[in-house]
Structure formats: C-alpha cells, structure tokens
Amino acid sequence: MQPVIAPPPVPVGKIKSFGPFGPKYEVGHALRPLDDGDWLVEVIMIETGEKAEYRLTHLIDVPEAH
C-alpha cells in the first residue's frame, strides 16, 4: 500500500503570469507529486480556459500578475 502524501500549500485562486509579459493563469490545486520531490499543480489559462500542469517550484517563484 502506497503511503498517503499530503499536498503542499498551494496559492489556489491567485493570478500569475508566465514571465513579465506572458499569458496570465489562475492557480489550481496540487495534482500529484513528482519523483524529484516537486509537485504538479493545475493552472487555468485566463484567456482561453485551457487547463495545464505546472511545477509548484516554478509557480512559487513567480510574482502575482497585476
């Protein structure tokens, strides 16, 4: 039986962007842990509604969009 791993805190609902001029996205929930200790988090593109996965460590380093 696999141990249950609690997801890390994720800033759900925050709006961020890919780089200073990149597309904006809304942060969703943690999806699953990765082998290197990072987590994949769901993000929803603001303009299209498209869902994607993004590493939590990259997401944490990005400031909120204005």
Coordinates of C-alpha atoms in Angstrom, one line a residue:
M1 CA 0.0 0.0 0.0
Q2 CA 1.3 3.4 -1.0
P3 CA 1.7 6.0 1.8
V4 CA -0.6 9.0 1.5
I5 CA 1.3 12.1 0.8
A6 CA -0.3 15.4 1.9
P7 CA -0.1 18.0 -0.8
P8 CA 1.9 21.2 0.0
P9 CA 0.2 24.5 0.4
V10 CA -0.7 26.0 -3.0
P11 CA -1.9 29.6 -3.6
V12 CA -5.2 28.4 -5.1
G13 CA -7.1 31.2 -6.9
K14 CA -4.1 33.5 -7.3
I15 CA -3.5 35.0 -10.8
K16 CA 0.0 34.8 -12.1
S17 CA 1.7 35.0 -15.5
F18 CA 4.4 33.2 -17.4
G19 CA 7.1 35.9 -17.3
P20 CA 6.6 39.7 -17.2
F21 CA 4.6 39.8 -20.5
G22 CA 3.4 36.2 -20.7
P23 CA -0.2 34.9 -20.6
K24 CA -2.0 35.0 -17.2
Y25 CA -3.2 31.9 -15.4
E26 CA -5.1 31.1 -12.3
V27 CA -3.5 28.7 -9.8
G28 CA -5.5 25.5 -9.2
H29 CA -4.9 22.6 -6.9
A30 CA -1.9 20.3 -6.5
L31 CA -2.4 17.2 -8.7
R32 CA 0.4 14.8 -7.9
P33 CA 3.9 14.5 -6.5
L34 CA 6.9 14.1 -8.8
D35 CA 9.8 11.7 -8.2
D36 CA 12.1 14.7 -7.5
G37 CA 10.0 15.9 -4.6
D38 CA 8.3 18.7 -6.6
W39 CA 4.5 18.7 -7.3
L40 CA 2.5 19.3 -10.4
V41 CA -0.2 21.9 -10.0
E42 CA -3.2 22.6 -12.3
V43 CA -3.2 26.0 -13.8
I44 CA -6.1 27.5 -15.9
M45 CA -5.2 29.9 -18.6
I46 CA -7.3 33.1 -18.1
E47 CA -7.8 34.0 -21.8
T48 CA -8.7 30.5 -23.1
G49 CA -9.9 28.5 -20.0
E50 CA -7.4 25.8 -21.1
K51 CA -6.0 23.7 -18.2
A52 CA -2.4 22.8 -18.0
E53 CA 0.1 21.4 -15.4
Y54 CA 2.9 23.5 -14.0
R55 CA 5.6 22.6 -11.4
L56 CA 5.0 24.1 -8.0
T57 CA 8.6 25.2 -7.6
H58 CA 8.3 27.3 -10.7
L59 CA 4.9 28.7 -9.7
I60 CA 6.1 29.7 -6.2
D61 CA 9.0 31.8 -7.8
V62 CA 6.5 33.8 -10.0
P63 CA 5.0 37.0 -8.6
E64 CA 1.3 37.7 -8.8
A65 CA 0.1 39.3 -12.0
H66 CA -1.1 42.9 -12.0

